[in-house]
PDB file of C-alpha atoms and ligand atoms in Angstrom:
ATOM      1  CA  UNK A   1     -47.463 -32.599 -19.396  1.00  0.00           C
ATOM      2  CA  UNK A   2     -48.148 -35.369 -21.843  1.00  0.00           C
ATOM      3  CA  UNK A   3     -45.039 -37.482 -21.999  1.00  0.00           C
ATOM      4  CA  UNK A   4     -46.544 -39.986 -24.402  1.00  0.00           C
ATOM      5  CA  UNK A   5     -47.278 -43.630 -23.873  1.00  0.00           C
ATOM      6  CA  UNK A   6     -44.373 -44.831 -25.916  1.00  0.00           C
ATOM      7  CA  UNK A   7     -41.922 -43.412 -23.396  1.00  0.00           C
ATOM      8  CA  UNK A   8     -41.768 -46.376 -21.056  1.00  0.00           C
ATOM      9  CA  UNK A   9     -39.548 -44.548 -18.550  1.00  0.00           C
ATOM     10  CA  UNK A  10     -42.486 -42.460 -17.546  1.00  0.00           C
ATOM     11  CA  UNK A  11     -44.975 -45.305 -17.452  1.00  0.00           C
ATOM     12  CA  UNK A  12     -46.148 -45.550 -13.824  1.00  0.00           C
ATOM     13  CA  UNK A  13     -45.399 -49.247 -13.259  1.00  0.00           C
ATOM     14  CA  UNK A  14     -42.004 -49.247 -14.837  1.00  0.00           C
ATOM     15  CA  UNK A  15     -41.001 -46.105 -12.976  1.00  0.00           C
ATOM     16  CA  UNK A  16     -41.635 -47.887  -9.723  1.00  0.00           C
ATOM     17  CA  UNK A  17     -39.674 -50.890 -10.906  1.00  0.00           C
ATOM     18  CA  UNK A  18     -36.858 -48.632 -12.091  1.00  0.00           C
ATOM     19  CA  UNK A  19     -36.741 -46.856  -8.751  1.00  0.00           C
ATOM     20  CA  UNK A  20     -36.478 -50.141  -6.953  1.00  0.00           C
ATOM     21  CA  UNK A  21     -33.724 -51.244  -9.271  1.00  0.00           C
ATOM     22  CA  UNK A  22     -31.842 -47.982  -8.793  1.00  0.00           C
ATOM     23  CA  UNK A  23     -32.190 -48.274  -5.057  1.00  0.00           C
ATOM     24  CA  UNK A  24     -30.860 -51.796  -5.224  1.00  0.00           C
ATOM     25  CA  UNK A  25     -27.924 -50.696  -7.295  1.00  0.00           C
ATOM     26  CA  UNK A  26     -27.265 -47.704  -5.103  1.00  0.00           C
ATOM     27  CA  UNK A  27     -27.480 -49.327  -1.755  1.00  0.00           C
ATOM     28  CA  UNK A  28     -26.292 -52.846  -2.396  1.00  0.00           C
ATOM     29  CA  UNK A  29     -23.875 -52.407  -5.263  1.00  0.00           C
ATOM     30  CA  UNK A  30     -22.657 -48.839  -5.378  1.00  0.00           C
ATOM     31  CA  UNK A  31     -21.580 -48.555  -1.786  1.00  0.00           C
ATOM     32  CA  UNK A  32     -19.277 -51.589  -1.863  1.00  0.00           C
ATOM     33  CA  UNK A  33     -17.714 -50.059  -4.962  1.00  0.00           C
ATOM     34  CA  UNK A  34     -17.160 -46.718  -3.293  1.00  0.00           C
ATOM     35  CA  UNK A  35     -13.785 -47.577  -1.715  1.00  0.00           C
ATOM     36  CA  UNK A  36     -12.535 -48.861  -5.078  1.00  0.00           C
ATOM     37  CA  UNK A  37     -13.743 -45.708  -6.779  1.00  0.00           C
ATOM     38  CA  UNK A  38     -12.075 -43.495  -4.192  1.00  0.00           C
ATOM     39  CA  UNK A  39      -8.822 -45.437  -4.461  1.00  0.00           C
ATOM     40  CA  UNK A  40      -8.820 -45.033  -8.243  1.00  0.00           C
ATOM     41  CA  UNK A  41      -9.615 -41.335  -7.911  1.00  0.00           C
ATOM     42  CA  UNK A  42      -6.786 -40.935  -5.438  1.00  0.00           C
ATOM     43  CA  UNK A  43      -4.365 -42.776  -7.763  1.00  0.00           C
ATOM     44  CA  UNK A  44      -5.429 -40.583 -10.644  1.00  0.00           C
ATOM     45  CA  UNK A  45      -4.964 -37.360  -8.692  1.00  0.00           C
ATOM     46  CA  UNK A  46      -1.601 -38.530  -7.457  1.00  0.00           C
ATOM     47  CA  UNK A  47      -0.557 -39.428 -10.998  1.00  0.00           C
ATOM     48  CA  UNK A  48      -1.671 -35.996 -12.299  1.00  0.00           C
ATOM     49  CA  UNK A  49       0.315 -34.332  -9.561  1.00  0.00           C
ATOM     50  CA  UNK A  50       3.355 -36.450 -10.341  1.00  0.00           C
ATOM     51  CA  UNK A  51       3.036 -35.868 -14.072  1.00  0.00           C
ATOM     52  CA  UNK A  52       2.873 -32.132 -13.589  1.00  0.00           C
ATOM     53  CA  UNK A  53       6.068 -32.397 -11.574  1.00  0.00           C
ATOM     54  CA  UNK A  54       7.988 -34.264 -14.232  1.00  0.00           C
ATOM     55  CA  UNK A  55       6.799 -32.184 -17.143  1.00  0.00           C
ATOM     56  CA  UNK A  56       8.189 -29.212 -15.267  1.00  0.00           C
ATOM     57  CA  UNK A  57      11.391 -31.090 -14.508  1.00  0.00           C
ATOM     58  CA  UNK A  58      11.989 -32.379 -18.056  1.00  0.00           C
ATOM     59  CA  UNK A  59      13.888 -35.354 -16.719  1.00  0.00           C
ATOM     60  CA  UNK A  60      14.540 -37.991 -19.383  1.00  0.00           C
ATOM     61  CA  UNK A  61      13.438 -40.803 -17.090  1.00  0.00           C
ATOM     62  CA  UNK A  62       9.945 -39.387 -16.910  1.00  0.00           C
ATOM     63  CA  UNK A  63       9.778 -38.275 -20.526  1.00  0.00           C
ATOM     64  CA  UNK A  64      10.506 -41.870 -21.590  1.00  0.00           C
ATOM     65  CA  UNK A  65       8.236 -43.459 -19.006  1.00  0.00           C
ATOM     66  CA  UNK A  66       5.670 -44.699 -21.569  1.00  0.00           C
ATOM     67  CA  UNK A  67       8.368 -45.915 -23.919  1.00  0.00           C
ATOM     68  CA  UNK A  68       9.315 -48.917 -21.857  1.00  0.00           C
ATOM     69  CA  UNK A  69       7.453 -51.996 -22.974  1.00  0.00           C
ATOM     70  CA  UNK A  70       7.135 -54.129 -19.885  1.00  0.00           C
ATOM     71  CA  UNK A  71       7.567 -57.276 -21.906  1.00  0.00           C
ATOM     72  CA  UNK A  72      11.087 -56.356 -22.978  1.00  0.00           C
ATOM     73  CA  UNK A  73      13.689 -59.063 -23.590  1.00  0.00           C
ATOM     74  CA  UNK A  74      17.295 -58.894 -22.375  1.00  0.00           C
ATOM     75  CA  UNK A  75      20.286 -60.080 -24.390  1.00  0.00           C
ATOM     76  CA  UNK A  76      23.869 -60.285 -23.131  1.00  0.00           C
ATOM     77  CA  UNK A  77      26.947 -60.654 -25.322  1.00  0.00           C
ATOM     78  CA  UNK A  78      30.571 -59.639 -25.777  1.00  0.00           C
ATOM     79  CA  UNK A  79      32.147 -58.853 -29.136  1.00  0.00           C
ATOM     80  CA  UNK A  80      35.389 -57.059 -28.351  1.00  0.00           C
ATOM     81  CA  UNK A  81      35.788 -53.621 -26.788  1.00  0.00           C
ATOM     82  CA  UNK A  82      32.303 -52.784 -25.556  1.00  0.00           C
ATOM     83  CA  UNK A  83      32.274 -49.118 -26.634  1.00  0.00           C
ATOM     84  CA  UNK A  84      31.566 -49.852 -30.313  1.00  0.00           C
ATOM     85  CA  UNK A  85      28.820 -52.481 -29.856  1.00  0.00           C
ATOM     86  CA  UNK A  86      26.979 -50.182 -27.470  1.00  0.00           C
ATOM     87  CA  UNK A  87      26.822 -47.572 -30.235  1.00  0.00           C
ATOM     88  CA  UNK A  88      25.887 -50.111 -32.889  1.00  0.00           C
ATOM     89  CA  UNK A  89      23.010 -51.634 -30.925  1.00  0.00           C
ATOM     90  CA  UNK A  90      21.962 -48.229 -29.581  1.00  0.00           C
ATOM     91  CA  UNK A  91      21.138 -47.299 -33.154  1.00  0.00           C
ATOM     92  CA  UNK A  92      18.830 -50.243 -33.814  1.00  0.00           C
ATOM     93  CA  UNK A  93      15.091 -49.701 -33.717  1.00  0.00           C
ATOM     94  CA  UNK A  94      13.477 -51.807 -31.018  1.00  0.00           C
ATOM     95  CA  UNK A  95      16.457 -51.535 -28.669  1.00  0.00           C
ATOM     96  CA  UNK A  96      15.174 -49.825 -25.526  1.00  0.00           C
ATOM     97  CA  UNK A  97      18.309 -49.663 -23.379  1.00  0.00           C
ATOM     98  CA  UNK A  98      21.989 -50.466 -23.690  1.00  0.00           C
ATOM     99  CA  UNK A  99      24.568 -50.796 -20.921  1.00  0.00           C
ATOM    100  CA  UNK A 100      28.111 -52.072 -20.789  1.00  0.00           C
ATOM    101  CA  UNK A 101      29.623 -54.269 -18.127  1.00  0.00           C
ATOM    102  CA  UNK A 102      31.542 -57.432 -17.323  1.00  0.00           C
ATOM    103  CA  UNK A 103      30.311 -61.017 -17.637  1.00  0.00           C
ATOM    104  CA  UNK A 104      31.351 -64.574 -18.113  1.00  0.00           C
ATOM    105  CA  UNK A 105      34.057 -64.861 -15.471  1.00  0.00           C
ATOM    106  CA  UNK A 106      34.348 -66.326 -12.013  1.00  0.00           C
ATOM    107  CA  UNK A 107      35.997 -63.550  -9.986  1.00  0.00           C
ATOM    108  CA  UNK A 108      33.920 -61.320  -7.705  1.00  0.00           C
ATOM    109  CA  UNK A 109      33.246 -57.694  -8.371  1.00  0.00           C
ATOM    110  CA  UNK A 110      35.117 -57.183 -11.666  1.00  0.00           C
ATOM    111  CA  UNK A 111      36.173 -53.657 -12.647  1.00  0.00           C
ATOM    112  CA  UNK A 112      37.931 -52.333 -15.742  1.00  0.00           C
ATOM    113  CA  UNK A 113      41.254 -52.293 -13.900  1.00  0.00           C
ATOM    114  CA  UNK A 114      40.610 -55.629 -12.193  1.00  0.00           C
ATOM    115  CA  UNK A 115      38.773 -57.655 -14.776  1.00  0.00           C
ATOM    116  CA  UNK A 116      39.841 -61.128 -13.642  1.00  0.00           C
ATOM    117  CA  UNK A 117      38.551 -63.674 -16.163  1.00  0.00           C
ATOM    118  CA  UNK A 118      35.545 -61.557 -17.185  1.00  0.00           C
ATOM    119  CA  UNK A 119      34.771 -60.224 -20.641  1.00  0.00           C
ATOM    120  CA  UNK A 120      33.700 -56.764 -21.808  1.00  0.00           C
ATOM    121  CA  UNK A 121      30.003 -57.273 -22.384  1.00  0.00           C
ATOM    122  CA  UNK A 122      27.015 -55.423 -23.751  1.00  0.00           C
ATOM    123  CA  UNK A 123      23.563 -55.918 -22.324  1.00  0.00           C
ATOM    124  CA  UNK A 124      20.501 -54.696 -24.189  1.00  0.00           C
ATOM    125  CA  UNK A 125      16.799 -54.644 -23.424  1.00  0.00           C
ATOM    126  CA  UNK A 126      14.687 -54.759 -26.564  1.00  0.00           C
ATOM    127  CA  UNK A 127      11.049 -54.770 -27.559  1.00  0.00           C
ATOM    128  CA  UNK A 128      10.266 -58.202 -29.037  1.00  0.00           C
ATOM    129  CA  UNK A 129       7.398 -56.703 -31.038  1.00  0.00           C
ATOM    130  CA  UNK A 130       9.873 -54.609 -33.011  1.00  0.00           C
ATOM    131  CA  UNK A 131      13.071 -56.678 -32.980  1.00  0.00           C
ATOM    132  CA  UNK A 132      13.532 -60.436 -32.618  1.00  0.00           C
ATOM    133  CA  UNK A 133      16.313 -62.250 -30.763  1.00  0.00           C
ATOM    134  CA  UNK A 134      17.342 -64.012 -33.993  1.00  0.00           C
ATOM    135  CA  UNK A 135      18.096 -60.625 -35.571  1.00  0.00           C
ATOM    136  CA  UNK A 136      20.001 -59.531 -32.476  1.00  0.00           C
ATOM    137  CA  UNK A 137      22.147 -62.650 -32.958  1.00  0.00           C
ATOM    138  CA  UNK A 138      22.651 -61.927 -36.653  1.00  0.00           C
ATOM    139  CA  UNK A 139      23.783 -58.365 -35.831  1.00  0.00           C
ATOM    140  CA  UNK A 140      26.082 -59.847 -33.184  1.00  0.00           C
ATOM    141  CA  UNK A 141      27.822 -62.415 -35.408  1.00  0.00           C
ATOM    142  CA  UNK A 142      27.958 -60.303 -38.548  1.00  0.00           C
ATOM    143  CA  UNK A 143      29.766 -57.496 -36.766  1.00  0.00           C
ATOM    144  CA  UNK A 144      32.790 -59.159 -35.236  1.00  0.00           C
ATOM    145  CA  UNK A 145      35.112 -62.057 -35.946  1.00  0.00           C
ATOM    146  CA  UNK A 146      34.142 -64.678 -33.356  1.00  0.00           C
ATOM    147  CA  UNK A 147      37.280 -66.839 -33.598  1.00  0.00           C
ATOM    148  CA  UNK A 148      39.956 -64.305 -32.767  1.00  0.00           C
ATOM    149  CA  UNK A 149      42.760 -65.629 -30.582  1.00  0.00           C
ATOM    150  CA  UNK A 150      42.599 -64.642 -26.958  1.00  0.00           C
ATOM    151  CA  UNK A 151      44.297 -61.305 -26.562  1.00  0.00           C
ATOM    152  CA  UNK A 152      44.576 -59.801 -23.090  1.00  0.00           C
ATOM    153  CA  UNK A 153      43.031 -62.993 -21.698  1.00  0.00           C
ATOM    154  CA  UNK A 154      39.267 -63.157 -21.933  1.00  0.00           C
ATOM    155  CA  UNK A 155      38.729 -59.366 -22.023  1.00  0.00           C
ATOM    156  CA  UNK A 156      37.751 -59.217 -25.710  1.00  0.00           C
ATOM    157  CA  UNK A 157      36.535 -62.746 -26.521  1.00  0.00           C
ATOM    158  CA  UNK A 158      33.332 -63.476 -28.421  1.00  0.00           C
ATOM    159  CA  UNK A 159      30.834 -64.297 -25.703  1.00  0.00           C
ATOM    160  CA  UNK A 160      27.135 -65.048 -25.602  1.00  0.00           C
ATOM    161  CA  UNK A 161      25.027 -65.611 -22.506  1.00  0.00           C
ATOM    162  CA  UNK A 162      21.483 -66.946 -22.944  1.00  0.00           C
ATOM    163  CA  UNK A 163      18.821 -66.034 -20.391  1.00  0.00           C
ATOM    164  CA  UNK A 164      16.491 -69.018 -20.994  1.00  0.00           C
ATOM    165  CA  UNK A 165      15.977 -72.171 -23.096  1.00  0.00           C
ATOM    166  CA  UNK A 166      14.204 -70.265 -25.817  1.00  0.00           C
ATOM    167  CA  UNK A 167      17.291 -68.097 -26.362  1.00  0.00           C
ATOM    168  CA  UNK A 168      19.498 -71.197 -26.218  1.00  0.00           C
ATOM    169  CA  UNK A 169      17.576 -72.862 -29.057  1.00  0.00           C
ATOM    170  CA  UNK A 170      17.664 -69.706 -31.153  1.00  0.00           C
ATOM    171  CA  UNK A 171      21.418 -69.430 -30.616  1.00  0.00           C
ATOM    172  CA  UNK A 172      21.911 -73.001 -31.890  1.00  0.00           C
ATOM    173  CA  UNK A 173      19.833 -72.246 -34.966  1.00  0.00           C
ATOM    174  CA  UNK A 174      21.387 -68.879 -35.869  1.00  0.00           C
ATOM    175  CA  UNK A 175      24.900 -70.115 -35.098  1.00  0.00           C
ATOM    176  CA  UNK A 176      24.495 -72.782 -37.821  1.00  0.00           C
ATOM    177  CA  UNK A 177      23.198 -70.141 -40.205  1.00  0.00           C
ATOM    178  CA  UNK A 178      26.150 -67.842 -39.443  1.00  0.00           C
ATOM    179  CA  UNK A 179      28.663 -70.684 -39.813  1.00  0.00           C
ATOM    180  CA  UNK A 180      27.373 -71.144 -43.336  1.00  0.00           C
ATOM    181  CA  UNK A 181      27.852 -67.436 -43.976  1.00  0.00           C
ATOM    182  CA  UNK A 182      31.316 -67.316 -42.398  1.00  0.00           C
ATOM    183  CA  UNK A 183      32.470 -70.591 -43.924  1.00  0.00           C
ATOM    184  CA  UNK A 184      33.956 -71.837 -40.653  1.00  0.00           C
ATOM    185  CA  UNK A 185      32.964 -73.149 -37.230  1.00  0.00           C
ATOM    186  CA  UNK A 186      32.081 -70.422 -34.745  1.00  0.00           C
ATOM    187  CA  UNK A 187      33.944 -70.533 -31.434  1.00  0.00           C
ATOM    188  CA  UNK A 188      31.910 -68.007 -29.432  1.00  0.00           C
ATOM    189  CA  UNK A 189      31.911 -68.851 -25.706  1.00  0.00           C
ATOM    190  CA  UNK A 190      28.224 -69.707 -25.150  1.00  0.00           C
ATOM    191  CA  UNK A 191      26.672 -70.478 -21.748  1.00  0.00           C
ATOM    192  CA  UNK A 192      23.739 -69.757 -19.469  1.00  0.00           C
ATOM    193  CA  UNK A 193      23.655 -66.182 -18.153  1.00  0.00           C
ATOM    194  CA  UNK A 194      25.260 -65.947 -14.757  1.00  0.00           C
ATOM    195  CA  UNK A 195      26.121 -62.389 -13.826  1.00  0.00           C
ATOM    196  CA  UNK A 196      26.571 -58.973 -15.343  1.00  0.00           C
ATOM    197  CA  UNK A 197      28.431 -56.311 -13.440  1.00  0.00           C
ATOM    198  CA  UNK A 198      27.741 -52.801 -14.720  1.00  0.00           C
ATOM    199  CA  UNK A 199      30.922 -51.070 -15.891  1.00  0.00           C
ATOM    200  CA  UNK A 200      32.146 -47.739 -14.580  1.00  0.00           C
ATOM    201  CA  UNK A 201      30.162 -44.679 -15.579  1.00  0.00           C
ATOM    202  CA  UNK A 202      32.867 -43.375 -17.928  1.00  0.00           C
ATOM    203  CA  UNK A 203      32.392 -46.437 -20.166  1.00  0.00           C
ATOM    204  CA  UNK A 204      28.610 -46.026 -20.525  1.00  0.00           C
ATOM    205  CA  UNK A 205      27.616 -44.351 -23.831  1.00  0.00           C
ATOM    206  CA  UNK A 206      31.322 -43.785 -24.352  1.00  0.00           C
ATOM    207  CA  UNK A 207      31.121 -42.244 -27.826  1.00  0.00           C
ATOM    208  CA  UNK A 208      28.337 -39.854 -26.879  1.00  0.00           C
ATOM    209  CA  UNK A 209      30.541 -38.655 -24.054  1.00  0.00           C
ATOM    210  CA  UNK A 210      33.134 -37.573 -26.637  1.00  0.00           C
ATOM    211  CA  UNK A 211      30.728 -34.695 -27.359  1.00  0.00           C
ATOM    212  CA  UNK A 212      30.761 -32.705 -24.120  1.00  0.00           C
ATOM    213  CA  UNK A 213      29.208 -29.650 -25.809  1.00  0.00           C
ATOM    214  CA  UNK A 214      26.177 -31.735 -26.808  1.00  0.00           C
ATOM    215  CA  UNK A 215      25.911 -33.245 -23.326  1.00  0.00           C
ATOM    216  CA  UNK A 216      25.927 -29.746 -21.860  1.00  0.00           C
ATOM    217  CA  UNK A 217      22.847 -28.932 -23.914  1.00  0.00           C
ATOM    218  CA  UNK A 218      21.162 -32.024 -22.492  1.00  0.00           C
ATOM    219  CA  UNK A 219      22.025 -31.293 -18.886  1.00  0.00           C
ATOM    220  CA  UNK A 220      18.446 -30.598 -17.813  1.00  0.00           C
ATOM    221  CA  UNK A 221      17.269 -33.882 -19.375  1.00  0.00           C
ATOM    222  CA  UNK A 222      20.118 -35.828 -17.809  1.00  0.00           C
ATOM    223  CA  UNK A 223      20.755 -34.105 -14.478  1.00  0.00           C
ATOM    224  CA  UNK A 224      23.108 -36.951 -13.550  1.00  0.00           C
ATOM    225  CA  UNK A 225      25.276 -39.017 -15.862  1.00  0.00           C
ATOM    226  CA  UNK A 226      23.781 -42.299 -14.646  1.00  0.00           C
ATOM    227  CA  UNK A 227      20.529 -41.425 -16.414  1.00  0.00           C
ATOM    228  CA  UNK A 228      22.371 -42.014 -19.691  1.00  0.00           C
ATOM    229  CA  UNK A 229      22.481 -45.718 -18.890  1.00  0.00           C
ATOM    230  CA  UNK A 230      18.741 -46.356 -19.017  1.00  0.00           C
ATOM    231  CA  UNK A 231      17.669 -43.857 -21.625  1.00  0.00           C
ATOM    232  CA  UNK A 232      16.522 -44.831 -25.127  1.00  0.00           C
ATOM    233  CA  UNK A 233      17.176 -41.295 -26.359  1.00  0.00           C
ATOM    234  CA  UNK A 234      20.762 -41.539 -25.061  1.00  0.00           C
ATOM    235  CA  UNK A 235      21.201 -44.986 -26.653  1.00  0.00           C
ATOM    236  CA  UNK A 236      20.136 -43.575 -30.050  1.00  0.00           C
ATOM    237  CA  UNK A 237      22.329 -40.476 -29.658  1.00  0.00           C
ATOM    238  CA  UNK A 238      25.241 -42.803 -28.898  1.00  0.00           C
ATOM    239  CA  UNK A 239      24.434 -44.731 -32.084  1.00  0.00           C
ATOM    240  CA  UNK A 240      23.973 -41.563 -34.081  1.00  0.00           C
ATOM    241  CA  UNK A 241      27.388 -40.093 -33.204  1.00  0.00           C
ATOM    242  CA  UNK A 242      29.070 -43.249 -34.596  1.00  0.00           C
ATOM    243  CA  UNK A 243      26.917 -43.261 -37.730  1.00  0.00           C
ATOM    244  CA  UNK A 244      24.824 -46.314 -36.813  1.00  0.00           C
ATOM    245  CA  UNK A 245      21.591 -44.485 -37.489  1.00  0.00           C
ATOM    246  CA  UNK A 246      20.830 -41.462 -39.601  1.00  0.00           C
ATOM    247  CA  UNK A 247      19.360 -38.234 -38.336  1.00  0.00           C
ATOM    248  CA  UNK A 248      16.251 -38.822 -40.480  1.00  0.00           C
ATOM    249  CA  UNK A 249      15.686 -42.304 -39.054  1.00  0.00           C
ATOM    250  CA  UNK A 250      16.158 -40.957 -35.553  1.00  0.00           C
ATOM    251  CA  UNK A 251      13.663 -38.131 -36.127  1.00  0.00           C
ATOM    252  CA  UNK A 252      11.159 -40.504 -37.733  1.00  0.00           C
ATOM    253  CA  UNK A 253      11.434 -42.885 -34.810  1.00  0.00           C
ATOM    254  CA  UNK A 254      10.911 -40.191 -32.157  1.00  0.00           C
ATOM    255  CA  UNK A 255       7.851 -38.986 -34.040  1.00  0.00           C
ATOM    256  CA  UNK A 256       6.384 -42.452 -33.539  1.00  0.00           C
ATOM    257  CA  UNK A 257       7.381 -42.977 -29.919  1.00  0.00           C
ATOM    258  CA  UNK A 258       4.323 -43.596 -27.750  1.00  0.00           C
ATOM    259  CA  UNK A 259       5.059 -40.691 -25.408  1.00  0.00           C
ATOM    260  CA  UNK A 260       3.157 -37.441 -24.766  1.00  0.00           C
ATOM    261  CA  UNK A 261       3.056 -34.826 -27.522  1.00  0.00           C
ATOM    262  CA  UNK A 262       4.931 -32.286 -25.406  1.00  0.00           C
ATOM    263  CA  UNK A 263       7.617 -34.807 -24.538  1.00  0.00           C
ATOM    264  CA  UNK A 264       7.996 -35.832 -28.183  1.00  0.00           C
ATOM    265  CA  UNK A 265       8.258 -32.210 -29.326  1.00  0.00           C
ATOM    266  CA  UNK A 266      10.821 -31.514 -26.667  1.00  0.00           C
ATOM    267  CA  UNK A 267      13.083 -34.409 -27.753  1.00  0.00           C
ATOM    268  CA  UNK A 268      12.712 -33.516 -31.436  1.00  0.00           C
ATOM    269  CA  UNK A 269      13.556 -29.897 -30.763  1.00  0.00           C
ATOM    270  CA  UNK A 270      16.630 -30.913 -28.797  1.00  0.00           C
ATOM    271  CA  UNK A 271      17.841 -33.249 -31.488  1.00  0.00           C
ATOM    272  CA  UNK A 272      17.240 -30.856 -34.366  1.00  0.00           C
ATOM    273  CA  UNK A 273      18.855 -27.854 -32.690  1.00  0.00           C
ATOM    274  CA  UNK A 274      21.791 -29.748 -31.172  1.00  0.00           C
ATOM    275  CA  UNK A 275      25.212 -28.158 -31.678  1.00  0.00           C
ATOM    276  CA  UNK A 276      27.850 -30.865 -31.663  1.00  0.00           C
TER     277      UNK A 276
HETATM  278  N1  MHO B   1      41.549 -48.348 -24.802  1.00  0.00           N
HETATM  279  C1  MHO B   1      41.327 -49.521 -25.569  1.00  0.00           C
HETATM  280  C2  MHO B   1      40.035 -50.199 -25.396  1.00  0.00           C
HETATM  281  C3  MHO B   1      39.169 -49.730 -24.330  1.00  0.00           C
HETATM  282  S1  MHO B   1      37.970 -50.821 -24.161  1.00  0.00           S
HETATM  283  C4  MHO B   1      36.891 -50.255 -23.081  1.00  0.00           C
HETATM  284  C5  MHO B   1      41.456 -49.284 -27.014  1.00  0.00           C
HETATM  285  O1  MHO B   1      40.924 -48.303 -27.523  1.00  0.00           O
HETATM  286  O2  MHO B   1      42.037 -50.154 -27.646  1.00  0.00           O
HETATM  287  O3  MHO B   1      38.516 -52.042 -23.731  1.00  0.00           O
END
């Protein structure tokens, strides 16, 4: 067979050189890489196995797995009874999770019935590529009156806890801006974040829980009520039921969530066919 002179791969000298090179690669380089390759293969197979399991299970935690941006930012604040703010912020694009709890006090282990000097607080995790902390602060101050007299002690005071110096500086800046808007000094209790104690389950996604028929239809996605706490879908539903986001916005957002096609279709179908 005439392979042609231009085909250097079949030129006698180069073939020998190539063989030597391949041998080198095989023996000296490939074998040390083998354990790494096998580990990766093992991880992949394990992941496939796991994925198959969760697609079958339809659990919200797994459906939303790819939705969580690891570089999320946490914000903690109180603006009166925590039920409403959880709905409001649950409806904002970029908010990944919402949870209600108690912060700002000194007593140990606060509960709703034994609040001590703590305040009803909302904690959110948000994606800083979609929403900025300054806008979180604007939403916060524009949606409650921060100088209300203490009523039931510190339970409903305006409270802001910063998690780092960057948040502290932004608070100083936006507070000035909001004072201009409000036309008076803002008296929000502002300090470094100390602790946040998660509130009782019945307070989490409170307004969504007023729709037991809807929750029944979501039972397979949320096999236990605690899953509502960390779910973005649940946060949006909780915003939706109070009118903080429209059905169209919600649908549009899900269509753009970076999750699997099947998972996205499943959530859309649930939302569209939901009987309230
Ligand atoms: N039951 C009170 C507020 C509850 S909130 C969790 C009310 O509706 O006024 O503090």
